[in-house]
mmCIF file of C-alpha atoms and ligand atoms in Angstrom:
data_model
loop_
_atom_site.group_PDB
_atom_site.id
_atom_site.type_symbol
_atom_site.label_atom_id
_atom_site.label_comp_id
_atom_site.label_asym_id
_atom_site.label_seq_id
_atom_site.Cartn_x
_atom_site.Cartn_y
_atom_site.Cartn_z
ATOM 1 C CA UNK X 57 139.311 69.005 70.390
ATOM 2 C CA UNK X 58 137.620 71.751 69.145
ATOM 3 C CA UNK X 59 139.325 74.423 66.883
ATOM 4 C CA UNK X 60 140.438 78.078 68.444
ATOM 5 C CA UNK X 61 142.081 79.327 65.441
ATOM 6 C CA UNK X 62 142.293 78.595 62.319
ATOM 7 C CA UNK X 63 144.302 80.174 59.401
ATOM 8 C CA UNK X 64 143.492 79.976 55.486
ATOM 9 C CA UNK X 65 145.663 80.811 52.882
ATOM 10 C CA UNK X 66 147.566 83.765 54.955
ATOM 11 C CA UNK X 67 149.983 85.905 52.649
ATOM 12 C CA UNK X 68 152.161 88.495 54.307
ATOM 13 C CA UNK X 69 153.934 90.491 52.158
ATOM 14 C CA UNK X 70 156.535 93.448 52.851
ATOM 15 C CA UNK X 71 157.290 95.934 49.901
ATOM 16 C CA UNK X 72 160.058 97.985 49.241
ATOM 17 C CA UNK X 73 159.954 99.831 46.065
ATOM 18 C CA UNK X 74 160.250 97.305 43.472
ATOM 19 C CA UNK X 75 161.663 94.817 46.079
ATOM 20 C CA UNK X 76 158.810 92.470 47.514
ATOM 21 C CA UNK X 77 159.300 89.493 50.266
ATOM 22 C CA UNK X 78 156.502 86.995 50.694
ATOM 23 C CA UNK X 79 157.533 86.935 54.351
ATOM 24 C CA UNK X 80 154.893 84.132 54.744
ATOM 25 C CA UNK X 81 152.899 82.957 51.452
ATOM 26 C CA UNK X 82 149.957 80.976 51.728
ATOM 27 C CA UNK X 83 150.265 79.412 54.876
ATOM 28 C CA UNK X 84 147.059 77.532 56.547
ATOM 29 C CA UNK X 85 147.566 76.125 59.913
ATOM 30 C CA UNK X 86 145.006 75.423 62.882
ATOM 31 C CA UNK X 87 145.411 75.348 66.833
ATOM 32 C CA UNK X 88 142.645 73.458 68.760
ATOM 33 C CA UNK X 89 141.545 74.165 72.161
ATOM 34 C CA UNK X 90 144.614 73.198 74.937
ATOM 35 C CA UNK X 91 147.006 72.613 72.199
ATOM 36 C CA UNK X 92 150.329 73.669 71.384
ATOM 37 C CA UNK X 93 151.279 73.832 68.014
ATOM 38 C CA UNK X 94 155.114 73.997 67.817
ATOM 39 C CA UNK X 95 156.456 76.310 64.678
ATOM 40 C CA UNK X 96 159.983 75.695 63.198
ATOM 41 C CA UNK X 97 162.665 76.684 60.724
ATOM 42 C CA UNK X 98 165.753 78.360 59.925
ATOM 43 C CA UNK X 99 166.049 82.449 60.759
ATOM 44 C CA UNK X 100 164.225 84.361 58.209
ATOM 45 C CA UNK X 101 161.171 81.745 57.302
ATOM 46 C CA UNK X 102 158.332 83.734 58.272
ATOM 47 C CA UNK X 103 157.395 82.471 61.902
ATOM 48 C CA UNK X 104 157.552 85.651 63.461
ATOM 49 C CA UNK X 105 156.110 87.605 60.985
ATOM 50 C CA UNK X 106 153.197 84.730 61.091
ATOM 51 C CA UNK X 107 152.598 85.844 64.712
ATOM 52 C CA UNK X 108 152.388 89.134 63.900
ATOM 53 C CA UNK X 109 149.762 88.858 61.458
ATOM 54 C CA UNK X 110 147.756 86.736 64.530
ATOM 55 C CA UNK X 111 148.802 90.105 66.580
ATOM 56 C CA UNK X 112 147.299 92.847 63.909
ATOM 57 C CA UNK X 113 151.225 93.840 64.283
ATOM 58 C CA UNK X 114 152.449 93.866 60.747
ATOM 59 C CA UNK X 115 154.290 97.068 60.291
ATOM 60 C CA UNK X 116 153.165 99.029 57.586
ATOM 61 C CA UNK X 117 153.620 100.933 55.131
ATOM 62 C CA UNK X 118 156.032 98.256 53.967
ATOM 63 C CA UNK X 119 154.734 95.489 55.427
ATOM 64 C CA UNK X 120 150.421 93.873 54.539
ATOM 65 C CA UNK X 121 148.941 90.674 54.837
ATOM 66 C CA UNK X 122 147.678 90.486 50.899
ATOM 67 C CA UNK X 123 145.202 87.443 51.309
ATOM 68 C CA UNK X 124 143.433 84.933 53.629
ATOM 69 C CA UNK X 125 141.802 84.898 57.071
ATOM 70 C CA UNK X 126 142.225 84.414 60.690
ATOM 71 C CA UNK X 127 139.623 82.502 62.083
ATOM 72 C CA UNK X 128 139.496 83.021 66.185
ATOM 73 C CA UNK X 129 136.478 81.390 67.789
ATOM 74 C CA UNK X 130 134.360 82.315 64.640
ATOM 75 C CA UNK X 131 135.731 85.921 64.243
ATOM 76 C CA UNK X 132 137.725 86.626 61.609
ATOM 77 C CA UNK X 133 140.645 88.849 62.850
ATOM 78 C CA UNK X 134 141.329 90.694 59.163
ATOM 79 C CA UNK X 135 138.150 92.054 59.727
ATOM 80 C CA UNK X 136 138.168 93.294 63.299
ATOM 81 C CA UNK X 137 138.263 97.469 63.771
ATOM 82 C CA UNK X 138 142.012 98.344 65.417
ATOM 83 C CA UNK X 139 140.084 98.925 68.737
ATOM 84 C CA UNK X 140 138.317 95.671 68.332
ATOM 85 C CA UNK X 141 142.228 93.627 67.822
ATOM 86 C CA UNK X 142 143.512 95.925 70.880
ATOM 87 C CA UNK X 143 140.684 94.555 73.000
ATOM 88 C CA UNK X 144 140.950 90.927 71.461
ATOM 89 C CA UNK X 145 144.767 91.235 72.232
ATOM 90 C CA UNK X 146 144.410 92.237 75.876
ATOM 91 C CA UNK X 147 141.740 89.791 77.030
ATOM 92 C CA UNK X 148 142.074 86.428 74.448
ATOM 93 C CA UNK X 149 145.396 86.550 72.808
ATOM 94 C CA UNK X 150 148.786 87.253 74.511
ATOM 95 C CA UNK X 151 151.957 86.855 72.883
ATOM 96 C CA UNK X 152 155.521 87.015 74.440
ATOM 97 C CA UNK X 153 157.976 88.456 71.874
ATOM 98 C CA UNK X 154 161.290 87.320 70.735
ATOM 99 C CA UNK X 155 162.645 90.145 72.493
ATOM 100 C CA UNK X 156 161.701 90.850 75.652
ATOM 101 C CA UNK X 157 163.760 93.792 76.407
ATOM 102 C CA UNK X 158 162.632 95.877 74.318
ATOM 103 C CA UNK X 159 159.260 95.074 74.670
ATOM 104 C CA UNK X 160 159.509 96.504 78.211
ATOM 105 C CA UNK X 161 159.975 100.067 79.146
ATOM 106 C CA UNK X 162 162.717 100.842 80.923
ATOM 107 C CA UNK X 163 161.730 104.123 82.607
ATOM 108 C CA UNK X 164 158.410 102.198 84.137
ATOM 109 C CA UNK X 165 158.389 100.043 87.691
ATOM 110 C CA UNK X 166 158.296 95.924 86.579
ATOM 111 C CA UNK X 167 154.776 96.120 88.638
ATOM 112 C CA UNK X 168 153.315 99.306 86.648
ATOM 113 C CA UNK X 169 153.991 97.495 83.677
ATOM 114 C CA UNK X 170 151.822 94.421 85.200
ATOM 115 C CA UNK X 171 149.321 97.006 86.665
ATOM 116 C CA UNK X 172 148.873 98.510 82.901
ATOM 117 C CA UNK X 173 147.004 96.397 81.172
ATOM 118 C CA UNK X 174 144.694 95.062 84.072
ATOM 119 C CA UNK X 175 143.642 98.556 84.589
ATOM 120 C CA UNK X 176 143.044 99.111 81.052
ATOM 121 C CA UNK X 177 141.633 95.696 80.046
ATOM 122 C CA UNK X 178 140.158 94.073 83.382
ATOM 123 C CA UNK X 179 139.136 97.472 84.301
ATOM 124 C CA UNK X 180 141.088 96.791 88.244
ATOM 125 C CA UNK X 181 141.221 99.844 90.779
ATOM 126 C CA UNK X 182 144.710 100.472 91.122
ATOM 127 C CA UNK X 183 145.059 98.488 94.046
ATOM 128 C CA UNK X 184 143.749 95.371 93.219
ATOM 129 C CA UNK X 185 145.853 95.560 89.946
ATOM 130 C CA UNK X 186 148.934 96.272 92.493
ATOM 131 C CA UNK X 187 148.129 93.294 94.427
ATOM 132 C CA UNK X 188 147.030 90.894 91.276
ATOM 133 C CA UNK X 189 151.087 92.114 89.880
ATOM 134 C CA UNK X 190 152.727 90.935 92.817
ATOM 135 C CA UNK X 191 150.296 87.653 93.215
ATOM 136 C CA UNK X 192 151.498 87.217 89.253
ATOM 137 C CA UNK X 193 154.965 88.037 90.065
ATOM 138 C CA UNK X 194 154.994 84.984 92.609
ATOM 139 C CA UNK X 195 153.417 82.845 90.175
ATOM 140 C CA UNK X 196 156.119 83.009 87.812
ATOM 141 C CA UNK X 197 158.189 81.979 90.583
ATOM 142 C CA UNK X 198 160.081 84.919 91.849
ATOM 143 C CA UNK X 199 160.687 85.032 95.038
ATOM 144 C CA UNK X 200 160.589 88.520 97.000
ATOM 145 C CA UNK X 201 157.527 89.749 94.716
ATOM 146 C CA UNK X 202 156.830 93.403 95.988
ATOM 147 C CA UNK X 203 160.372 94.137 95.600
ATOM 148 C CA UNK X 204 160.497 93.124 92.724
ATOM 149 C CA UNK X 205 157.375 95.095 91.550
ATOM 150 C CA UNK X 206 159.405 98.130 92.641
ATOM 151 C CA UNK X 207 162.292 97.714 90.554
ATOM 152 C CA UNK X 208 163.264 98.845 87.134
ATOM 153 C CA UNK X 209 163.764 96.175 84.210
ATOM 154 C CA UNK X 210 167.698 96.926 84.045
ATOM 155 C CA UNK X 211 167.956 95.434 87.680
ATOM 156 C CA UNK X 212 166.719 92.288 86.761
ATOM 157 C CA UNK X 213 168.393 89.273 84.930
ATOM 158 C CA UNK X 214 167.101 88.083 81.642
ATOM 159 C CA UNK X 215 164.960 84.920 83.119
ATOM 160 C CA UNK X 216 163.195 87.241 85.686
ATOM 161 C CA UNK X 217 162.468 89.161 82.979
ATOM 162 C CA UNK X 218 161.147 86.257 80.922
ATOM 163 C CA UNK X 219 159.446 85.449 83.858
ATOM 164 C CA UNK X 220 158.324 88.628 83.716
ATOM 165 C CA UNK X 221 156.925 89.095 80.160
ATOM 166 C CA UNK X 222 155.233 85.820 80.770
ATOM 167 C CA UNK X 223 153.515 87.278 83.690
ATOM 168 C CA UNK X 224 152.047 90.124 81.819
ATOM 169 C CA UNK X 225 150.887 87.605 79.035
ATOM 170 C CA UNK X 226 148.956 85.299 81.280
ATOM 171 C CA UNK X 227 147.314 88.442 83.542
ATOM 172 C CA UNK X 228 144.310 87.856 81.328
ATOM 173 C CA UNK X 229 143.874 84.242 80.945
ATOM 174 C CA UNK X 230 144.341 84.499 77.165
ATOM 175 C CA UNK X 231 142.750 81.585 75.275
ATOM 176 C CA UNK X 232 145.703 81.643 73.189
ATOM 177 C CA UNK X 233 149.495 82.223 74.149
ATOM 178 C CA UNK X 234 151.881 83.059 71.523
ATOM 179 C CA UNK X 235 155.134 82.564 72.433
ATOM 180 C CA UNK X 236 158.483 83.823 70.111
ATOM 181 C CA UNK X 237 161.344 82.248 70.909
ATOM 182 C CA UNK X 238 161.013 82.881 74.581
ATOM 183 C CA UNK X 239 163.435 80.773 75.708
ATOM 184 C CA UNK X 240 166.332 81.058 72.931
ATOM 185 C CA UNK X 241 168.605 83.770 74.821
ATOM 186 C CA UNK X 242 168.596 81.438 78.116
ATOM 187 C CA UNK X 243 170.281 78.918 79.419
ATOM 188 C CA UNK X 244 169.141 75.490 79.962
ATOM 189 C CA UNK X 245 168.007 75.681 83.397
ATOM 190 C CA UNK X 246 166.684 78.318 82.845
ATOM 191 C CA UNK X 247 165.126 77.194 79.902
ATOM 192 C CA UNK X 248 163.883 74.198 81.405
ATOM 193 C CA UNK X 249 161.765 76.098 84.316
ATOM 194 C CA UNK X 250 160.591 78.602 81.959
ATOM 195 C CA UNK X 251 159.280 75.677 79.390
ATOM 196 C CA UNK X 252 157.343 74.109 82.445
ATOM 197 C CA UNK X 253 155.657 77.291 83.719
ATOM 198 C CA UNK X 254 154.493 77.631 80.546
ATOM 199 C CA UNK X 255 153.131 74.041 80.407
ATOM 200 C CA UNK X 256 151.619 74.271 84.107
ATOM 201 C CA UNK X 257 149.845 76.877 82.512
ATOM 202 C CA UNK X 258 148.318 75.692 80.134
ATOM 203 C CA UNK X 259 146.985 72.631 81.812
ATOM 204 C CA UNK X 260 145.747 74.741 84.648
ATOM 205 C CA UNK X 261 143.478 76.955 82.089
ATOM 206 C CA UNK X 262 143.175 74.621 79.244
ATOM 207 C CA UNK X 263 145.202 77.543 77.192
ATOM 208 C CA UNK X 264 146.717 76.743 74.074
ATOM 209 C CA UNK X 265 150.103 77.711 72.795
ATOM 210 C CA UNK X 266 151.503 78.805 69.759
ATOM 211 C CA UNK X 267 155.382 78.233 70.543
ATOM 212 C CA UNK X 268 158.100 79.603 67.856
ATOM 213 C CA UNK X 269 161.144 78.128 68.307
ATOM 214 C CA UNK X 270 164.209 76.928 66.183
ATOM 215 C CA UNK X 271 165.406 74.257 68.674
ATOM 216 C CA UNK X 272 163.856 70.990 68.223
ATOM 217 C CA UNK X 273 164.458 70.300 71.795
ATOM 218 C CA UNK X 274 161.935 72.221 72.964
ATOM 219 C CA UNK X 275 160.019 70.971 70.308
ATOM 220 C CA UNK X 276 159.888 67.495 71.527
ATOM 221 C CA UNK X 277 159.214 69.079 74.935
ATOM 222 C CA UNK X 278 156.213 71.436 74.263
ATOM 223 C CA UNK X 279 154.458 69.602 70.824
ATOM 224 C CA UNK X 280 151.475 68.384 70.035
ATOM 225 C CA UNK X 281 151.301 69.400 66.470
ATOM 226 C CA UNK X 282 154.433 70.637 64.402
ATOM 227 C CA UNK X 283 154.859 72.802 61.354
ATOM 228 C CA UNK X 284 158.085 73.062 59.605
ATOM 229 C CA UNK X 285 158.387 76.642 57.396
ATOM 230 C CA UNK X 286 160.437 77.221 54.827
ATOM 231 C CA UNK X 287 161.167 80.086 53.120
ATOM 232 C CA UNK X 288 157.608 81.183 54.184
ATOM 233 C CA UNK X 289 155.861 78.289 53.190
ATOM 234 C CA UNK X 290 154.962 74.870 55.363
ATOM 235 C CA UNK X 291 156.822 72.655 53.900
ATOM 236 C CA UNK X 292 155.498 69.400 56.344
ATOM 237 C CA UNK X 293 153.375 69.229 59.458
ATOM 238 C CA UNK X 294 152.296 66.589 61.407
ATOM 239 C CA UNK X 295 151.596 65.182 65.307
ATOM 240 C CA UNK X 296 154.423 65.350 66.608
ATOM 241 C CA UNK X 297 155.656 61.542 67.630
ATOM 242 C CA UNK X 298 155.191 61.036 63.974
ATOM 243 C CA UNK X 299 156.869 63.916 62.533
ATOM 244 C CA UNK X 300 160.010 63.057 64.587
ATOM 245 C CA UNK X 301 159.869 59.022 64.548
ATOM 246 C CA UNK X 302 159.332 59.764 60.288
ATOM 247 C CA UNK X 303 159.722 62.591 59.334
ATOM 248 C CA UNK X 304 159.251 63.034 55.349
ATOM 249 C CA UNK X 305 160.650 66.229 53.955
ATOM 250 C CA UNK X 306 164.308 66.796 53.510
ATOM 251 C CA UNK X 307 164.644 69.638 54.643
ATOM 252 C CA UNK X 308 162.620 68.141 58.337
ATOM 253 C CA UNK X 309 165.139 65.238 57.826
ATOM 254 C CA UNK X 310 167.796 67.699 57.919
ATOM 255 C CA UNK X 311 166.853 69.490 60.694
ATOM 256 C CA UNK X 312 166.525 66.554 62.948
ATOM 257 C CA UNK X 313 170.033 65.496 61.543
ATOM 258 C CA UNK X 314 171.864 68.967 62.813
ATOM 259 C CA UNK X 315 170.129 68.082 66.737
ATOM 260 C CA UNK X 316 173.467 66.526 68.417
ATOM 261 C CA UNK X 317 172.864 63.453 70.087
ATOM 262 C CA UNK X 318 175.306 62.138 72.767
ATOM 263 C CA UNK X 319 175.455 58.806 71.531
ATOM 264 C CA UNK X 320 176.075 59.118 68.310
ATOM 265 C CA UNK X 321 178.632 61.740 68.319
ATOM 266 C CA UNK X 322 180.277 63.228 65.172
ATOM 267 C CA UNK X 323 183.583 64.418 64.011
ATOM 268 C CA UNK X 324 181.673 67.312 62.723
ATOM 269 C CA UNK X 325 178.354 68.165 63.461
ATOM 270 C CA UNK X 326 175.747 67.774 60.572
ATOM 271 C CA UNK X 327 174.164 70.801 58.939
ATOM 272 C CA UNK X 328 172.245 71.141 56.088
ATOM 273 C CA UNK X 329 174.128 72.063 52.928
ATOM 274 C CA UNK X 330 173.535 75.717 51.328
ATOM 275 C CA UNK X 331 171.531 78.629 52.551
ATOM 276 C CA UNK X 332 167.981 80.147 52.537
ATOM 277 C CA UNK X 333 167.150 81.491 49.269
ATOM 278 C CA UNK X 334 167.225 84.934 48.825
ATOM 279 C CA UNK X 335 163.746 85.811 49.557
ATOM 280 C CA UNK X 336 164.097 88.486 46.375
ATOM 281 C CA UNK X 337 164.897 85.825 44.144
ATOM 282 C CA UNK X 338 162.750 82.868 44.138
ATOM 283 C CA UNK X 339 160.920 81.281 41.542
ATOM 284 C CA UNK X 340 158.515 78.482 40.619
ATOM 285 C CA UNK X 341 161.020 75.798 42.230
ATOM 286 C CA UNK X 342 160.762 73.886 44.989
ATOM 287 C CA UNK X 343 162.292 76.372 47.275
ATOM 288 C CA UNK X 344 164.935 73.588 48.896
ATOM 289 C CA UNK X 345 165.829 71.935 45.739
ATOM 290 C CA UNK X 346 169.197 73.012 45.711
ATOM 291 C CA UNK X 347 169.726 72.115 49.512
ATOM 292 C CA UNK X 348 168.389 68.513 48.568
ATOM 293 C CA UNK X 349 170.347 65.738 48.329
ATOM 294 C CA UNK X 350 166.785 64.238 46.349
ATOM 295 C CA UNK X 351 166.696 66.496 44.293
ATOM 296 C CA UNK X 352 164.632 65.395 40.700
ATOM 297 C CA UNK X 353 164.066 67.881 37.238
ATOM 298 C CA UNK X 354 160.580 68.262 38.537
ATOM 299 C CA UNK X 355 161.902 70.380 41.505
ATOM 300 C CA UNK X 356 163.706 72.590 39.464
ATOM 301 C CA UNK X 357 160.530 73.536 37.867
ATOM 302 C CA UNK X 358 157.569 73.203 39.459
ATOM 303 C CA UNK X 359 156.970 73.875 43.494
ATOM 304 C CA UNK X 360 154.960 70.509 44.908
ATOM 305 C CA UNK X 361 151.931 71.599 47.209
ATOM 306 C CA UNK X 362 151.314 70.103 50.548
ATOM 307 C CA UNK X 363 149.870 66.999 50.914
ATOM 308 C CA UNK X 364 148.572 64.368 53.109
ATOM 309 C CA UNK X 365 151.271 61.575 53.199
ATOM 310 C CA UNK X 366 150.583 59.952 55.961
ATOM 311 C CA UNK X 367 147.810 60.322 59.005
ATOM 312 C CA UNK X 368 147.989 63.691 60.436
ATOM 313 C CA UNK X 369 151.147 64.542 58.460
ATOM 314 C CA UNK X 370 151.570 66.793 55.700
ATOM 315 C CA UNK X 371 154.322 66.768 53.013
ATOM 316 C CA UNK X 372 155.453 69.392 50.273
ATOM 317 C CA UNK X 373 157.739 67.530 48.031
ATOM 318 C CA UNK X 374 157.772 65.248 44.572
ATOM 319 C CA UNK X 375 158.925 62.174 46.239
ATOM 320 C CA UNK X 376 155.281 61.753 47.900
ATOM 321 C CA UNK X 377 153.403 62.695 44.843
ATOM 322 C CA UNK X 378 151.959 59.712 44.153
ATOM 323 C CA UNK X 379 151.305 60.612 40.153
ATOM 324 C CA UNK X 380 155.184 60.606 39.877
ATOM 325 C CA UNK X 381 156.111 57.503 41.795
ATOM 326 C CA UNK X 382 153.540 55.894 39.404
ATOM 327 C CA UNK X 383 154.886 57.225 36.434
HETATM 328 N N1 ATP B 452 159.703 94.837 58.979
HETATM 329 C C1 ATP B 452 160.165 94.128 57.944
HETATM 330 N N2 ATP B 452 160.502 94.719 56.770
HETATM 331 C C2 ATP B 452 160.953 94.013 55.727
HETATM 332 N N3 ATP B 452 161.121 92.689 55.720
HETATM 333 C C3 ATP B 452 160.821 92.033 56.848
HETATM 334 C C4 ATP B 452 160.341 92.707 58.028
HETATM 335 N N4 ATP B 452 160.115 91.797 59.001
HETATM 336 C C5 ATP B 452 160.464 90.593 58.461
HETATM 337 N N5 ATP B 452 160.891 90.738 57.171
HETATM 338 C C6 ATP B 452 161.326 89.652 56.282
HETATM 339 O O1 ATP B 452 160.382 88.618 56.317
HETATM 340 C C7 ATP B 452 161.014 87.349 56.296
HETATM 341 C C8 ATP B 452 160.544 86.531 57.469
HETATM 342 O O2 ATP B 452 160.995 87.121 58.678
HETATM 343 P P1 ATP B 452 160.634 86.569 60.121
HETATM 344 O O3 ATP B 452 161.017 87.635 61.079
HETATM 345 O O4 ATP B 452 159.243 86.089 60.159
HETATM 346 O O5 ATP B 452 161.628 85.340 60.261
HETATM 347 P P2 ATP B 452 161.752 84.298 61.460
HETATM 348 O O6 ATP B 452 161.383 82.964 60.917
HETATM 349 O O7 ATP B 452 161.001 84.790 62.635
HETATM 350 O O8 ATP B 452 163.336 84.310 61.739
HETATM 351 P P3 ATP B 452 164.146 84.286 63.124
HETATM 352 O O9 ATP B 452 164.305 82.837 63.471
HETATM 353 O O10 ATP B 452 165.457 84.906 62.757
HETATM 354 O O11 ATP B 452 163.406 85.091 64.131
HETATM 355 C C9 ATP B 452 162.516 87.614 56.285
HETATM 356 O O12 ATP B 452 162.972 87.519 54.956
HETATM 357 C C10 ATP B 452 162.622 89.021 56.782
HETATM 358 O O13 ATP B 452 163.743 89.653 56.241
HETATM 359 MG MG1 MG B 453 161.551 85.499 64.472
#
């Protein structure tokens, strides 16, 4: 599979005073053509604000991507005018934020919000865009579609307006969907329908997804490829059979340990000792070395890079370095 984009060495920063955050700090990570890359980790890890340096959407003054590039089919984004991004992010990127209320207006018709951006982007007379909205409106599966078109986002429940958002990201058969946590304040039904639009998608288009999500459900769903952040860093990647059959990091292990599973029910469900750093204070030590039940001198000192450990899977941590297990 060929590569759509690929990221080197991105560093996104945010500022405040003398207060700085490496929201995400030297991340690399690739999607290929019709593939969804899966991105995980606790609240505050940098996936978000990863998909908003994709976006051109880092909000500044505070916040600036300090280093690296964005490869997109041979563009690199850093380096695109804003009218150039705007264009890039109507027609070949799409993303469906985390919040999906706010990211509609509630004062606007559901179907002028559709109608918006084909008019602007696809350049449709206002009534083929009103037709496309309600064709768009049925193919997320909502029944009643020009009724729907005419209705404000407050009379609508929050799938239909999943539904919804999704809608308005696929009007322009984007080469690259990236979805935030679109399915997180659903339930499971819900969940489940909106997971397999998505993936109906994509194999009807040969689109490929970037999907955000802390629940490793939908992980094992949606994966081809998985990257685990930490603290704004990947701290292990790999295809994703491998990464869940064996997965190498601690803090991966630990993940998979908090999923519940029905047959091996707990007293008390597992979850991974400790907190996040403080993203203020962190130093040259492997970030989860005080989460780590492994924990060696070495991690107390010196941050391990990530490595190859095993086919297509990537580890950051001392057990794998091979110098020390030689030692
Ligand atoms: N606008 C901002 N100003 C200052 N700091 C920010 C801003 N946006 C994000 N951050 C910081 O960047 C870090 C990464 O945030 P990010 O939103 O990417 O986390 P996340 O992994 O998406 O978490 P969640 O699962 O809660 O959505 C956090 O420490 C956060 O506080
Ligand atoms: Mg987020």
């Amino acid at each position: 599979m060929k590569d759509l984009m690929k990221i080197d060495h991105l560093s996104t920063y945010f500022v405040n005073g003398t207060d700085q955050v490496k929201a995400v700090d030297d991340v690399s990570l690739r999607v290929r053509e019709g593939e969804t890359v899966c991105i995980v980790g606790e609240s505050g890890c940098g996936k978000s604000v990863t998909a908003m340096s994709i976006m051109g959407l880092v909000e500044e003054p505070g916040g600036k991507i300090v280093n690296g590039e964005i490869h997109f089919e041979g563009r690199d984004l850093l380096q695109l005018s804003k009218n150039e991004l705007r264009t890039l992010r109507g027609n070949e990127i799409s993303m469906i934020f985390q919040e999906p209320m706010s990211s509609l207006n509630p004062v606007l018709k559901i179907g002028q919000q559709i109608m918006e951006p084909l008019i602007v982007h696809q350049k449709l007379s206002k009534k083929d865009a009103r037709n496309r909205a309600i064709e768009l409106i049925e193919q997320v599966g909502i029944s009643r579609a020009a009724q729907i078109a005419d209705s404000y986002p407050h009379e609508l429940s929050g799938g239909m307006l999943q539904r919804i958002m999704i809608a308005i990201a696929i009007s322009s058969s984007p080469k690259l969907l990236i979805a935030d946590e679109p399915t997180t304040a659903l339930d499971v039904t819900i969940q489940a329908q909106i997971l397999d639009m998505l993936r109906k998608f994509k194999e009807q288009s040969n689109m490929s997804i970037m999907l955000i999500t802390h629940d490793l459900g939908v992980v094992a769903e949606m994966a081809d490829y998985v990257i685990v952040m930490y603290a704004g860093k990947i701290v292990e990647e790999g295809e994703v059979v491998k990464l869940f059959q064996n997965p190498k990091h601690p803090y991966t292990q630990g993940l998979l340990k908090s999923k519940p599973v029905i047959n091996q029910r707990q007293d008390e469900l597992y979850s991974i000792p400790g907190q996040v750093p403080n993203p203020l204070e962190l130093t040259e030590s492997c970030y989860f070395h005080d989460r780590c039940e492994h924990c060696m001198d070495i991690c107390r000192t010196k941050r391990p890079e990530l490595k190859e450990v095993a086919e297509q899977q990537k580890t950051a941590c001392w057990l794998y370095e091979e110098a020390l297990v030689n030692a």
